[in-house]
Short mmCIF file of C-alpha atoms and ligand atoms in Angstrom, two decimals:
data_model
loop_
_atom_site.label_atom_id
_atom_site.label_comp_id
_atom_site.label_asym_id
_atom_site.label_seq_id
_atom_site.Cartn_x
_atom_site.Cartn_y
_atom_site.Cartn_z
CA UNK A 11 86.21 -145.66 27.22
CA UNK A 12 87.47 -142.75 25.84
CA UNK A 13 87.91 -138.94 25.26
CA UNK A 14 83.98 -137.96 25.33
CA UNK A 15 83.26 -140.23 28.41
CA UNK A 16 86.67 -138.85 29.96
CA UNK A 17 84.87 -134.92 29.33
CA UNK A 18 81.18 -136.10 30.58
CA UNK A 19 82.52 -137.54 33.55
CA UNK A 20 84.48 -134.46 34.97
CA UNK A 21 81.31 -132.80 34.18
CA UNK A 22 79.29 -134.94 35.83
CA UNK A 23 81.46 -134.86 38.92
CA UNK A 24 80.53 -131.15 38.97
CA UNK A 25 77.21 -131.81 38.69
CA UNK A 26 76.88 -134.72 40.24
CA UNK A 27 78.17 -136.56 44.07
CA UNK A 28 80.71 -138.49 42.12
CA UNK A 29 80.10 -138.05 38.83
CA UNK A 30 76.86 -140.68 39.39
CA UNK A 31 73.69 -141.60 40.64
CA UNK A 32 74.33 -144.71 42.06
CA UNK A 33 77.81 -145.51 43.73
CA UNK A 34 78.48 -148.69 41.92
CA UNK A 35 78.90 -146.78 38.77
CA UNK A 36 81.87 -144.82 39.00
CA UNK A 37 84.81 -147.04 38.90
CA UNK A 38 88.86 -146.03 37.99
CA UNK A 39 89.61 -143.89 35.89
CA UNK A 40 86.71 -143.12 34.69
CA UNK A 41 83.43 -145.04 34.13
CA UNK A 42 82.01 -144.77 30.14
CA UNK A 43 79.01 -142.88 29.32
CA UNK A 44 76.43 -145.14 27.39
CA UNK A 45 74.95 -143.86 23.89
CA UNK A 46 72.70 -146.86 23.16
CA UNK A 47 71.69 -150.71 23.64
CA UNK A 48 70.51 -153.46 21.42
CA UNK A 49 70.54 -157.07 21.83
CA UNK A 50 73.23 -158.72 24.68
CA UNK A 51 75.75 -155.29 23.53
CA UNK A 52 75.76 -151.57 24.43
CA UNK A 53 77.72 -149.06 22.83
CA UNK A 54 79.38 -145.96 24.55
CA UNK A 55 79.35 -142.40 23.62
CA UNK A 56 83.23 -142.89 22.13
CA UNK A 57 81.78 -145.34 19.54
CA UNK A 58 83.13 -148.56 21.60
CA UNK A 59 80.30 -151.37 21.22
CA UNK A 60 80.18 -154.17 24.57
CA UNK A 61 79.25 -157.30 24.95
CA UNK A 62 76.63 -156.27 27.91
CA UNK A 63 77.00 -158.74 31.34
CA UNK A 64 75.57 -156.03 33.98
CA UNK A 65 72.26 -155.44 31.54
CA UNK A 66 71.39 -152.55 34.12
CA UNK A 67 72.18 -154.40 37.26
CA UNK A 68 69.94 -157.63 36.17
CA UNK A 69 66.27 -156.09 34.99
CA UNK A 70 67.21 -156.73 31.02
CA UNK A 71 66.81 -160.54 31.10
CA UNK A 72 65.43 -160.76 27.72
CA UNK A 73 68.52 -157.62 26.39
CA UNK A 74 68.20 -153.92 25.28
CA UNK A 75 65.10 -152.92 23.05
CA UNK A 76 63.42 -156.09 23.37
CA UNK A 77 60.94 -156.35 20.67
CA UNK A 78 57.89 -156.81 22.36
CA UNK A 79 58.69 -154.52 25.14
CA UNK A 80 59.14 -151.77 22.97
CA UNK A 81 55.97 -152.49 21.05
CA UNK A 82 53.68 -152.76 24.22
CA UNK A 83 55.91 -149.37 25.78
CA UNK A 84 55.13 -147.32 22.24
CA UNK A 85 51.36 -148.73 22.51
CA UNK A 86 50.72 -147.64 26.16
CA UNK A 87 52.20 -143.81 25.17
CA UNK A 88 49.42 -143.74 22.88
CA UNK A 89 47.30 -143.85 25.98
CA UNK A 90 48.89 -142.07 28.38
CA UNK A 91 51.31 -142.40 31.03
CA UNK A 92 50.00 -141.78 34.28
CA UNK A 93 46.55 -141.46 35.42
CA UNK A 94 46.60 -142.19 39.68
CA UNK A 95 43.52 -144.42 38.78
CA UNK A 96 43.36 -148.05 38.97
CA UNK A 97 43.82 -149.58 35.26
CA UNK A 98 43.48 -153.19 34.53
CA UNK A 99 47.48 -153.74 33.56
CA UNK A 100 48.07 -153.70 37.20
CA UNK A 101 45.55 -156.61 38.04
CA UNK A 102 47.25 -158.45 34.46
CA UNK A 103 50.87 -158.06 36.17
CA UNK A 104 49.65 -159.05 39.56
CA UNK A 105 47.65 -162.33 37.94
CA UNK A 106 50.99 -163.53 36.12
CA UNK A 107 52.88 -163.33 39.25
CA UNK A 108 50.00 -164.81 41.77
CA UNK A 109 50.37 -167.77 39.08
CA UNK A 110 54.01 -167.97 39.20
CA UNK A 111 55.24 -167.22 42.84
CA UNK A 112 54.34 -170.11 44.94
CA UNK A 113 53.69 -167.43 48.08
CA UNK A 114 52.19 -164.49 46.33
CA UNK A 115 48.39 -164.45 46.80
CA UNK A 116 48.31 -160.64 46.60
CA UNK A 117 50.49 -158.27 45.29
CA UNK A 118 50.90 -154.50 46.04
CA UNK A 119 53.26 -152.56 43.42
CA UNK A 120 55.85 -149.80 44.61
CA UNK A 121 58.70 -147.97 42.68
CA UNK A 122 62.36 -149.92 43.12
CA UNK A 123 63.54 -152.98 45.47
CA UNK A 124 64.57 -150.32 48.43
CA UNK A 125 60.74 -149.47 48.78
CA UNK A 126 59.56 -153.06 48.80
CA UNK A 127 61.54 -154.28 51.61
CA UNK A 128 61.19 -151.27 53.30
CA UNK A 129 57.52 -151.64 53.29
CA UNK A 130 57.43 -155.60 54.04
CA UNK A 131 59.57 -154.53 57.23
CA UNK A 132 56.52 -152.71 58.28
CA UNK A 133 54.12 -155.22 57.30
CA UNK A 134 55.94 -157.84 59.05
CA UNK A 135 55.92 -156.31 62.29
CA UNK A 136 51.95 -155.14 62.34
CA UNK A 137 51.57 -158.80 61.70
CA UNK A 138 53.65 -160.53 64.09
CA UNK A 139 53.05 -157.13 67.11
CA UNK A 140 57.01 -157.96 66.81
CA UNK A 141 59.80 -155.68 66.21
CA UNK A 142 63.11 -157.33 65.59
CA UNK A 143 63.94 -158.26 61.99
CA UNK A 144 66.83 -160.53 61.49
CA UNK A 145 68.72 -160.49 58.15
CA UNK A 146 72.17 -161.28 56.98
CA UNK A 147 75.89 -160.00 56.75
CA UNK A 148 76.33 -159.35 53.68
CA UNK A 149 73.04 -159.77 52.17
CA UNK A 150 71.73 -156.45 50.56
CA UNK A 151 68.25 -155.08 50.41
CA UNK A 152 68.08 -151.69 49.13
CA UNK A 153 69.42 -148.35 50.75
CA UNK A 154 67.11 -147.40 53.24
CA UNK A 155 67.91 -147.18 57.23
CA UNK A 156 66.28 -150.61 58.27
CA UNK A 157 68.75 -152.76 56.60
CA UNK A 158 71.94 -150.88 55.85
CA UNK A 159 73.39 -152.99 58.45
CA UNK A 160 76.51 -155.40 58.57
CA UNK A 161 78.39 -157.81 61.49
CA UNK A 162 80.47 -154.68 62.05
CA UNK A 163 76.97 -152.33 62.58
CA UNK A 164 75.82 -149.75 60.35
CA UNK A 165 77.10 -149.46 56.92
CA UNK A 166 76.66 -145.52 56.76
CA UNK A 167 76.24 -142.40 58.60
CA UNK A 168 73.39 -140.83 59.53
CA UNK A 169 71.50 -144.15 60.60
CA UNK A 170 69.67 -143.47 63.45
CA UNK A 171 71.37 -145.57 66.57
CA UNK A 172 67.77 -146.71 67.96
CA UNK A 173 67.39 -149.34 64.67
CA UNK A 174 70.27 -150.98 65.70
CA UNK A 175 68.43 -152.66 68.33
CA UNK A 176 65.72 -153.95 66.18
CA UNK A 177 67.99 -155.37 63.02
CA UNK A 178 70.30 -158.34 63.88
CA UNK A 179 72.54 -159.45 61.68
CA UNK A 180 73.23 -163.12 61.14
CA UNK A 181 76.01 -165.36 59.02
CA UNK A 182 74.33 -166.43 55.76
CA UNK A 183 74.86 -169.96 54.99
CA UNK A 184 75.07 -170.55 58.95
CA UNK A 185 71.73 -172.40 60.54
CA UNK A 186 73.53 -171.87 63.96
CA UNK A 187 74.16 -168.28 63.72
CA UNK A 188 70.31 -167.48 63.25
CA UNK A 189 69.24 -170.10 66.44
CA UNK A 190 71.43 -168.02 68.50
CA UNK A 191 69.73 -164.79 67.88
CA UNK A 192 66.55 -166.74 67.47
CA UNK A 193 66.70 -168.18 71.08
CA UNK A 194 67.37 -165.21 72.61
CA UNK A 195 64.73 -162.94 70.48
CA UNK A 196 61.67 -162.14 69.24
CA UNK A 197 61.68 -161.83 66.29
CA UNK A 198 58.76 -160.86 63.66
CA UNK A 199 61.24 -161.88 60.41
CA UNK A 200 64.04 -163.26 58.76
CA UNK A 201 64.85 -161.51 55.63
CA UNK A 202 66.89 -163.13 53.34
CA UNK A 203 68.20 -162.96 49.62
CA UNK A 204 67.75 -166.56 48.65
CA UNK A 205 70.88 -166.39 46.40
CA UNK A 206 73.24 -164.03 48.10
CA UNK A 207 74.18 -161.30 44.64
CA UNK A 208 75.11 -158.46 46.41
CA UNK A 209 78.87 -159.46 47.53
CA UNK A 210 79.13 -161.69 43.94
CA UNK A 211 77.06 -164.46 43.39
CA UNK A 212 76.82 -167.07 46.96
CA UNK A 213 74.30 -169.73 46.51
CA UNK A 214 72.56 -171.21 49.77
CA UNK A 215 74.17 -174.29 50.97
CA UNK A 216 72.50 -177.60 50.46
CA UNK A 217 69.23 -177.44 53.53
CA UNK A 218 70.23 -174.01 54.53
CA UNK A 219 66.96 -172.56 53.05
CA UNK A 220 65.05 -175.10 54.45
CA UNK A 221 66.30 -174.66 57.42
CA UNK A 222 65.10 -171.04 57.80
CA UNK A 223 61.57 -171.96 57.19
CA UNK A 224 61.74 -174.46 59.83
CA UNK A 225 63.42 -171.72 62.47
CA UNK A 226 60.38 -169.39 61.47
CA UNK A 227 57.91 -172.09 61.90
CA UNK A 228 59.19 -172.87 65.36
CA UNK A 229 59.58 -169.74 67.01
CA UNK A 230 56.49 -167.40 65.06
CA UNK A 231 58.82 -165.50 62.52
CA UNK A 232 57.60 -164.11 59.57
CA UNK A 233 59.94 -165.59 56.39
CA UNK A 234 60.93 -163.09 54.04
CA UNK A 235 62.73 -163.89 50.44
CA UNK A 236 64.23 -160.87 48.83
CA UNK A 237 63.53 -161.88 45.25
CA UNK A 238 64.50 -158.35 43.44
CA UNK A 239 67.38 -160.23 40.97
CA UNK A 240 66.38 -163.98 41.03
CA UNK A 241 62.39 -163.94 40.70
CA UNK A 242 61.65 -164.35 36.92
CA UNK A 243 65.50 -165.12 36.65
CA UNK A 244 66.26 -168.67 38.32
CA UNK A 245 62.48 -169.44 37.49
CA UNK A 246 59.25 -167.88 36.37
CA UNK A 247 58.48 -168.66 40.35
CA UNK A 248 61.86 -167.27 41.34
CA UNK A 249 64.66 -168.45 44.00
CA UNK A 250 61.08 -170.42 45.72
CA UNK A 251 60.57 -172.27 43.20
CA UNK A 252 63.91 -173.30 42.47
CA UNK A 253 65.01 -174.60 45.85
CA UNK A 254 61.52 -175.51 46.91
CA UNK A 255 61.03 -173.34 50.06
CA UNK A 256 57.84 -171.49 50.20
CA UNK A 257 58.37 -168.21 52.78
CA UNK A 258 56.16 -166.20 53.80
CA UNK A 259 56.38 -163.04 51.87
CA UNK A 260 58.21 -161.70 49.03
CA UNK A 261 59.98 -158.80 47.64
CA UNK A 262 60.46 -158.61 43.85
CA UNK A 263 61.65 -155.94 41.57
CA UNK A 264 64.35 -155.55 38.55
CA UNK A 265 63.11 -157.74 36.00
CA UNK A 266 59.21 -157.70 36.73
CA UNK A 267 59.03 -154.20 35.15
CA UNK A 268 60.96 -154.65 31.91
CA UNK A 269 63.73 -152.10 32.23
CA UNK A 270 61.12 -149.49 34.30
CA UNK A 271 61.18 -148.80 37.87
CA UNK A 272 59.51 -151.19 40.25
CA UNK A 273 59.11 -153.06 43.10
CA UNK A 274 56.58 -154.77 44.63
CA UNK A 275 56.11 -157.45 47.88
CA UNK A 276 54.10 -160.43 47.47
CA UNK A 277 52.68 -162.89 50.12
CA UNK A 278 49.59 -164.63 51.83
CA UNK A 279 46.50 -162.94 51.64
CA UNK A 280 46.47 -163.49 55.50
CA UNK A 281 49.01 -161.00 55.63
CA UNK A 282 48.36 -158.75 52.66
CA UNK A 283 45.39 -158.13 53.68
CA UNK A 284 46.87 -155.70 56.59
CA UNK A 285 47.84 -153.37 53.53
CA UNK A 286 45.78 -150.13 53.18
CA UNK A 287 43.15 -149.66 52.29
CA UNK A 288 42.07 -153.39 53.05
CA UNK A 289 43.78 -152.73 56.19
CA UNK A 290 45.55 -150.27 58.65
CA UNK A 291 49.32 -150.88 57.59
CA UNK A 292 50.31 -147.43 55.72
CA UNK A 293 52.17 -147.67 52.34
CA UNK A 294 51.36 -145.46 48.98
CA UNK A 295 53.09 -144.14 45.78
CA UNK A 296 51.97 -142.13 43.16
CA UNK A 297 53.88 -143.43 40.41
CA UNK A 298 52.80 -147.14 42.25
CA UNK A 299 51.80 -149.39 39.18
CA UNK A 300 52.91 -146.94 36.54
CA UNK A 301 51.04 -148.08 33.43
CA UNK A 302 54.34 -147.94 31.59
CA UNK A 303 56.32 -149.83 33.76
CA UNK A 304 52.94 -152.19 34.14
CA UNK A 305 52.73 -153.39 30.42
CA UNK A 306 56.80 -153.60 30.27
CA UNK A 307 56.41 -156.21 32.65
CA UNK A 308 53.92 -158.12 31.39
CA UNK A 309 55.71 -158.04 27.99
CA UNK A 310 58.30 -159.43 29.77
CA UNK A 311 56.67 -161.90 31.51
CA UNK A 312 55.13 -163.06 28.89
CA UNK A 313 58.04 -163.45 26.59
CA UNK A 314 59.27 -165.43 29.14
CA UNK A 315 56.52 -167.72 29.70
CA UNK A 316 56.60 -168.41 25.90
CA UNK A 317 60.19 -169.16 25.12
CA UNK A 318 62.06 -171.34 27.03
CA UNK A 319 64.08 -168.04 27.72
CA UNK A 320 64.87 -168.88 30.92
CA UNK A 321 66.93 -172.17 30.45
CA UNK A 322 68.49 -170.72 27.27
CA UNK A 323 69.50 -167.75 29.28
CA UNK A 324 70.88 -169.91 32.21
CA UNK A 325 72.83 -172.34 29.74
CA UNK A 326 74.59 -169.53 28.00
CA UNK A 327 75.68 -168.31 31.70
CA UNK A 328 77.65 -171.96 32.22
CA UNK A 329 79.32 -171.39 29.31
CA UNK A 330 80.42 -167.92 30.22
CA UNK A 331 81.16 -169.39 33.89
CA UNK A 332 83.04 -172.22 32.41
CA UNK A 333 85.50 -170.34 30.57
CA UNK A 334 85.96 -168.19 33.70
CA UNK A 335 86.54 -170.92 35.73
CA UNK A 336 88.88 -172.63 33.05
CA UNK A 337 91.06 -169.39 31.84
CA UNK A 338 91.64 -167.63 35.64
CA UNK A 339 92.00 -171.16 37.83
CA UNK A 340 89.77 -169.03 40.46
CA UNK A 341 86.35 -170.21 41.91
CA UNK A 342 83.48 -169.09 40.03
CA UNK A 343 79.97 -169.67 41.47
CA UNK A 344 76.76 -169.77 39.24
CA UNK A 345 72.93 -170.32 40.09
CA UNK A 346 70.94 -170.10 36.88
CA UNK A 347 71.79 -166.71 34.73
CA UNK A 348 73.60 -165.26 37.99
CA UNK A 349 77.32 -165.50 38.72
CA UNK A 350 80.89 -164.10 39.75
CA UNK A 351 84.28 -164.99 39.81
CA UNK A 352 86.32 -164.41 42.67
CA UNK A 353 89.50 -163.41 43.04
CA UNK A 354 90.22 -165.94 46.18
CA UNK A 355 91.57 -169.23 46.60
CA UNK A 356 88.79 -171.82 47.76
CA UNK A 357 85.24 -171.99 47.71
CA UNK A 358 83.01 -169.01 48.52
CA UNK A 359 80.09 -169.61 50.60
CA UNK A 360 80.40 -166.78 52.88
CA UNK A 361 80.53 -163.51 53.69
CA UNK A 362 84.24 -163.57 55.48
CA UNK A 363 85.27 -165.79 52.20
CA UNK A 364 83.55 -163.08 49.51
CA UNK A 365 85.71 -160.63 51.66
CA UNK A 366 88.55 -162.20 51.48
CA UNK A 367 88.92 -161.65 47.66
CA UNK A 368 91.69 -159.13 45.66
CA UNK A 369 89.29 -156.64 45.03
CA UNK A 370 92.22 -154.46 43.25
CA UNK A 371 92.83 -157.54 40.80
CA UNK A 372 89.60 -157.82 40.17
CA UNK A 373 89.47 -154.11 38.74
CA UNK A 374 92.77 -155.00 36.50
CA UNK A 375 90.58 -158.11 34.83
CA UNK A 376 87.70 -155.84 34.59
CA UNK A 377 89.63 -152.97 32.73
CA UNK A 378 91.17 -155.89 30.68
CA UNK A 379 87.71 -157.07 29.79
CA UNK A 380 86.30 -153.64 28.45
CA UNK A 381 89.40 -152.89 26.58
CA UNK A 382 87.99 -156.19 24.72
CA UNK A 383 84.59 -155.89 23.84
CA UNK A 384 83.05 -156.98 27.24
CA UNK A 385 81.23 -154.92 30.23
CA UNK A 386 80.25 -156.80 33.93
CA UNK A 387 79.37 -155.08 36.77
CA UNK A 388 82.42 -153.03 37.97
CA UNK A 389 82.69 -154.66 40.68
CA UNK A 390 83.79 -158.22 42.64
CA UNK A 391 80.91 -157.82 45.17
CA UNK A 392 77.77 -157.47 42.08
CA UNK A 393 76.96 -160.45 39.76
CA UNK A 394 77.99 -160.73 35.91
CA UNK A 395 73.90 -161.89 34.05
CA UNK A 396 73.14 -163.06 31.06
CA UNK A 397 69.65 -162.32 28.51
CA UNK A 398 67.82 -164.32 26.12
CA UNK A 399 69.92 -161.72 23.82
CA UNK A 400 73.01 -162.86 24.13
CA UNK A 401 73.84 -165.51 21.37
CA UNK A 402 77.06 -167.75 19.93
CA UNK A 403 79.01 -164.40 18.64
CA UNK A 404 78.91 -163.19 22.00
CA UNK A 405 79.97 -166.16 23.41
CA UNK A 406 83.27 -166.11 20.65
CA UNK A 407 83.82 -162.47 21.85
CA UNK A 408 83.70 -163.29 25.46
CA UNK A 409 86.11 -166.24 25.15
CA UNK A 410 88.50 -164.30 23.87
CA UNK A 411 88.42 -161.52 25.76
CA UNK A 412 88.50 -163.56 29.32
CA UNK A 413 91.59 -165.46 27.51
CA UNK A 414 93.44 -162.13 26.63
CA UNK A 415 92.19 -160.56 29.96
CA UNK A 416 93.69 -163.52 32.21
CA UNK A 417 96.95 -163.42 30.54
CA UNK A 418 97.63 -159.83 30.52
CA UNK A 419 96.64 -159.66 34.42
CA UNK A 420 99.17 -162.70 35.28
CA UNK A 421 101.57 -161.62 33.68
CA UNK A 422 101.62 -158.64 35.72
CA UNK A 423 101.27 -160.33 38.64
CA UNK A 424 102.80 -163.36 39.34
CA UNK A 425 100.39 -164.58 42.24
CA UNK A 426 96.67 -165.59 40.89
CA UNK A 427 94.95 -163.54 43.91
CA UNK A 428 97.27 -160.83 43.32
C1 PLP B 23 68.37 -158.21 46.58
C2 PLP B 23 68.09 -156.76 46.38
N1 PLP B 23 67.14 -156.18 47.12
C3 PLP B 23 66.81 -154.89 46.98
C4 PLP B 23 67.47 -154.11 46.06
C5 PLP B 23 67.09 -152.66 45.89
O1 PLP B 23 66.42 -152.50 44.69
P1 PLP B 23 66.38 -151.07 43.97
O2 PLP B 23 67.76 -150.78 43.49
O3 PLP B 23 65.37 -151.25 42.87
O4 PLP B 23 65.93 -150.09 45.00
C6 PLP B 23 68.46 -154.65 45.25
C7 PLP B 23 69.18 -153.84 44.27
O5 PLP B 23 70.12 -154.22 43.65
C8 PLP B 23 68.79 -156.02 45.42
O6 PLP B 23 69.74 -156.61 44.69
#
């Protein structure tokens, strides 16, 4: 924060819708402008350095400039950068996640999250000869027409009216909910996000997973995890192999390409095999497994597979929860590296309870946070993430600044939830 950022970003709303290119950025008064990253910190253009928490919206699991991503990057630009021709770092990627991901026999790379699921919705229904897609209020899965949907309908203009009728919206973390629609339609998926991180950080309840699978099995539905933040973060085989529940297909994204753009869906060959060219279900790209963005994930993969990173990563989250939970008195849900505190009273396990939250208080803590060394999503409904980066000093920093943070908030307000 600062004079500089202050200047770029009335430029930038000039230049840009909002001064941004992605609406979670801008946030009041004015968002910073980054200069660089190294490690668990970032520093703006205004010389203020941060103790990093959003790492990009959850890709950087193992921080900024990570050594051996950077190293395999600089070696692949000696090569080239894109040829449109098969190259064996795709079928390298594709092996370490067919080992990992308990349901991906195949892969097929695209560019972000968005154009995974929005390909996997096509997939599903030349599979099933199905049409209706069920997913979840309040779940998100990238910002395409098919699933820009909420309880209350469409979540912006300009979706056509006629998807409405295909895309039913369920209660996540409600079993009866989804038999209701399921009864009454056919339906060629369920699309879920295992670990709800798009309205904070809501975990599945205890068999609600499960339970999903079992819905599928019965009526002929096509199980779909949305895996773009938790596979490679709650385990090398993501939110499935975590909780145990094997669906049908995948959608992955964030950290598999190191910090480059990516997406990709995963599943049973069964099904993958529809994909053209094996088969007649359209999908393309020509930046689709970018060499770049192809050895950045395997760097990362690999780093991953080597050092524990994963636990380490998830342990230093507790901590960080803890002292959430412990300074504010507010409920503060975690699942691995992944978690949020929310400005409610009670337990969060729904949408209508993530809703519920001081949204405006959660700003004030947020400001109060960056004035003291520490960035997290700006946000309550995106999740705070840790890296393999962030170490014992950032802890220190953290502590205090959640400490200072609380106090000047409360003392502004006398009510915890504003
Ligand atoms: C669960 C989930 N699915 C899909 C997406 C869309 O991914 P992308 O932003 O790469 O298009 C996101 C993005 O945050 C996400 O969190």
């Amino acid at each position: 924060m600062g004079a500089r950022s202050r200047r770029l970003y009335e430029k930038a709303k000039r230049l840009l819708p909002g001064g941004v290119d992605s609406p979670v950025r801008a946030f009041e008064p004015y968002p910073f402008f980054i200069e660089r990253g190294e490690g668990s910190r970032i520093r703006d253009v205004d010389g203020n350095q941060y103790v990093d928490y959003c790492l990009a919206y959850g890709p950087l699991i193992l921080g900024h400039q990570a050594p051996t991503v950077v190293e395999a990057v600089k070696d692949q630009l000696k090569h080239g950068v894109l040829f449109g021709i098969p190259s064996e770092l795709e079928l390298d990627l594709a092996e370490k996640i067919t080992k990992h991901v308990p349901c991906a026999e195949m892969v097929r790379f695209v560019n972000s999250g968005t154009e995974a699921t929005a390909s996997v919705v096509r997939l599903a229904r030349a599979y099933t000869g199905k049409e209706n897609i069920l997913i979840f209020d309040g779940c998100y899965h990238g910002a395409h027409d098919h699933f820009l949907f909420g309880k209350k309908g469409p979540k912006s203009p300009g979706i056509p009216h006629v998807l409405r009728q295909n895309t039913l919206v369920a209660s996540f973390n409600d079993l009866t909910s989804v038999e209701k629609i399921a009864r009454k339609n056919e339906l060629a998926a369920i699309m879920v996000e295992p670990v709800m991180g798009n309205l904070g950080c809501i975990p599945p309840t205890e068999g609600f997973l499960m339970g999903l699978r079992e819905i599928c099995n019965e009526c002929g539905a096509l199980l779909i995890f949305d895996e773009v933040i938790t596979c490679f973060r709650l385990a090398l085989g993501g939110a499935q192999e975590f909780f145990n529940v094997v669906p049908d297909l995948a959608t992955l994204g964030k950290i598999i390409g190191g910090g480059f753009p990516i997406g990709a869906f995963v599943g049973k060959a069964e099904i993958m095999k529809l994909v053209a060219p094996a088969g007649k279900v359209y999908q393309a790209g020509t930046f689709c497994g970018h060499p770049v963005t192809m050895v950045a994930g395997l760097a990362t993969v690999k780093t991953l597979e080597r050092k524990k990173a994963i636990e380490r990563t998830s342990n230093f989250a507790r901590k960080v929860a803890d002292a959430l939970r412990r300074e504010l008195g507010l409920p503060v849900n975690q699942v691995a590296s992944m978690f949020q505190v929310f400005f409610t009273e009670g337990n969060v396990s729904s949408s209508d309870d993530a809703r519920k939250c001081d949204k405006a208080a959660f700003m004030r803590f947020h400001r109060a946070l960056l004035k003291n060394g520490v960035f997290a999503a700006p946000s309550q409904f995106e999740c705070w993430f840790t890296s393999a980066a962030h170490a014992n000093e950032d802890f220190e920093i953290t502590k205090k600044a959640i400490a200072i943070a609380s106090n000047e908030i409360f003392k502004a307000t006398s009510s915890k939830c504003g």
